[in-house]
GROMACS .gro file of C-alpha atoms in nm:
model
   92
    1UNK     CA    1  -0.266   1.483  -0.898
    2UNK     CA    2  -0.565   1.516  -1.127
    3UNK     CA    3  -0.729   1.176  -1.184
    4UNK     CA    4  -0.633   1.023  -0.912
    5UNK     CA    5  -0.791   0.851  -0.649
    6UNK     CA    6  -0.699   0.743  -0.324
    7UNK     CA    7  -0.734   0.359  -0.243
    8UNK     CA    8  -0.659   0.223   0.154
    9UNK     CA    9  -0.579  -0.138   0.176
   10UNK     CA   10  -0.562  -0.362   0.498
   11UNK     CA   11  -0.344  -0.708   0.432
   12UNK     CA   12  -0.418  -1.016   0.703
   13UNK     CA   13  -0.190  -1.305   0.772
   14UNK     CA   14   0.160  -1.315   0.879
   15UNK     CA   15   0.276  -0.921   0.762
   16UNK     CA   16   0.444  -0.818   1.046
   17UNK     CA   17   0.794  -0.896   1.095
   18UNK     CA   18   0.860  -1.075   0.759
   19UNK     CA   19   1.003  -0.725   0.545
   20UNK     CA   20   0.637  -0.630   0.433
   21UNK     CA   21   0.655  -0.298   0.460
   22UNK     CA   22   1.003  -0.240   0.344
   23UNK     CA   23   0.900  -0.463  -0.024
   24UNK     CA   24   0.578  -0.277   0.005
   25UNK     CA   25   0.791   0.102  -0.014
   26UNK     CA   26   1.028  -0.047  -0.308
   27UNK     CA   27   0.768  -0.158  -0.536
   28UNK     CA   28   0.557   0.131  -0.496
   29UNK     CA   29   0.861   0.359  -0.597
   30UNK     CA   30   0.809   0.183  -0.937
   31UNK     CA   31   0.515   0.380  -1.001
   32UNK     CA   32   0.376   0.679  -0.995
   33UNK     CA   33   0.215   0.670  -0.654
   34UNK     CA   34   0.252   0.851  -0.328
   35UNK     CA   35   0.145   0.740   0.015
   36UNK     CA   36   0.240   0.547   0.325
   37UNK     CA   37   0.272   0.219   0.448
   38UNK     CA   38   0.249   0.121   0.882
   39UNK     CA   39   0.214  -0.156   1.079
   40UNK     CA   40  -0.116  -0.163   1.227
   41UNK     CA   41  -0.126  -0.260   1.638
   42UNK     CA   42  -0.400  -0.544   1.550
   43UNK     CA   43  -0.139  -0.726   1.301
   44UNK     CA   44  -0.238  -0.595   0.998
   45UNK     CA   45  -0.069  -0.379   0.734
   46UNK     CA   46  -0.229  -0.066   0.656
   47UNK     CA   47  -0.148   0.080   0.293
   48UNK     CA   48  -0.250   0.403   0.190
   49UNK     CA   49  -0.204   0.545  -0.186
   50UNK     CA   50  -0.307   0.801  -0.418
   51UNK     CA   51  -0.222   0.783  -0.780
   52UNK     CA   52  -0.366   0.686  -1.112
   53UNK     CA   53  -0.564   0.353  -1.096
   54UNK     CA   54  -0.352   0.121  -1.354
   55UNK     CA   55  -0.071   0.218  -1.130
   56UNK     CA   56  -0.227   0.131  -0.787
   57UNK     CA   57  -0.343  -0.175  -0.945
   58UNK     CA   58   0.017  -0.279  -1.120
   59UNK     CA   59   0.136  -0.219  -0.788
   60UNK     CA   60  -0.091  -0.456  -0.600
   61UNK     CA   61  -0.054  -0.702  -0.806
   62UNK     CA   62   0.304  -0.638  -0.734
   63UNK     CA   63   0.279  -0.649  -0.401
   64UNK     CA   64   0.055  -0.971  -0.386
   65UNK     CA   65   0.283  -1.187  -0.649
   66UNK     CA   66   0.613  -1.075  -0.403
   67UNK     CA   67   0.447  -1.171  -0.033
   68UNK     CA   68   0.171  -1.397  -0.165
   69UNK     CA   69   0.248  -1.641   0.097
   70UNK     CA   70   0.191  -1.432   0.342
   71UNK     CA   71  -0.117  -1.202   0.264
   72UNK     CA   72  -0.458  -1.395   0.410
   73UNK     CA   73  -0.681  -1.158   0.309
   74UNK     CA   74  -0.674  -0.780   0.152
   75UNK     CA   75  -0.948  -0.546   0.245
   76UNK     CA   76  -0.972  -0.188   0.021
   77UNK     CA   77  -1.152   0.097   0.065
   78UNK     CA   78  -1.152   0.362  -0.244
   79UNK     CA   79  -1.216   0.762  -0.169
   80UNK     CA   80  -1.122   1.048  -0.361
   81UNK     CA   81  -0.766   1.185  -0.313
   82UNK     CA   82  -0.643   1.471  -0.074
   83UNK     CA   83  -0.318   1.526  -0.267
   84UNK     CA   84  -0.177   1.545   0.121
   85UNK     CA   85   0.120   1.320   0.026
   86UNK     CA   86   0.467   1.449  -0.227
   87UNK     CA   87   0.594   1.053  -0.143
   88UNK     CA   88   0.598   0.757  -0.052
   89UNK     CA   89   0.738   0.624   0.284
   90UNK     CA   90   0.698   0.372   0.555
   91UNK     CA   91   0.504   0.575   0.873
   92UNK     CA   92   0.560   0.466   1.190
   0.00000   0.00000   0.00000
C-alpha cells in the first residue's frame, strides 16, 4: 500500500489471557490496516501493522481506551512497510 508504513508495538502488563489479542484483531478490522497480532513467550503482546498512519494511530488509541487497565507499558518501533500482509489475523 503506497504511503504506508509499518509500525511494531510490544504491550506490558497483564495481556495474556485476558482476550487481548482477540479485541486487538476486531478493532483493527475497523481500519484499513493489515498485520498480525501473537502472544509473545516473555508475556508480552507483539503487534505488527502496516497501513496509513491516522489509521494505526485511531487504532491504538482504540486499542489502549478498550484494555487500558491492562497495558503497563507500550513500546513501538516504526520501519517502512513490506506489503507482506493481504490481512489481519491473530498468529500463533
Amino acid at each position: 500500500m503506497p504511503g504506508t508504513h509499518r509500525r511494531t508495538c510490544y504491550f506490558s502488563g497483564r495481556v495474556q489471557g485476558v482476550g487481548f489479542r482477540c479485541t486487538v484483531k476486531n478493532v483493527a478490522l475497523q481500519y484499513n490496516v493489515h498485520g498480525f497480532v501473537k502472544n509473545l513467550p516473555d508475556g508480552r503482546v507483539e503487534l505488527v501493522m502496516e497501513g496509513p498512519d491516522p489509521d494505526m494511530d485511531q487504532l491504538l488509541d482504540d486499542v489502549n481506551q478498550r484494555l487500558n487497565g491492562y497495558i503497563k507499558k507500550v513500546d513501538s518501533v516504526e520501519d517502512p512497510a513490506t506489503g507482506e500482509f493481504q490481512q489481519f489475523f491473530i498468529r500463533h
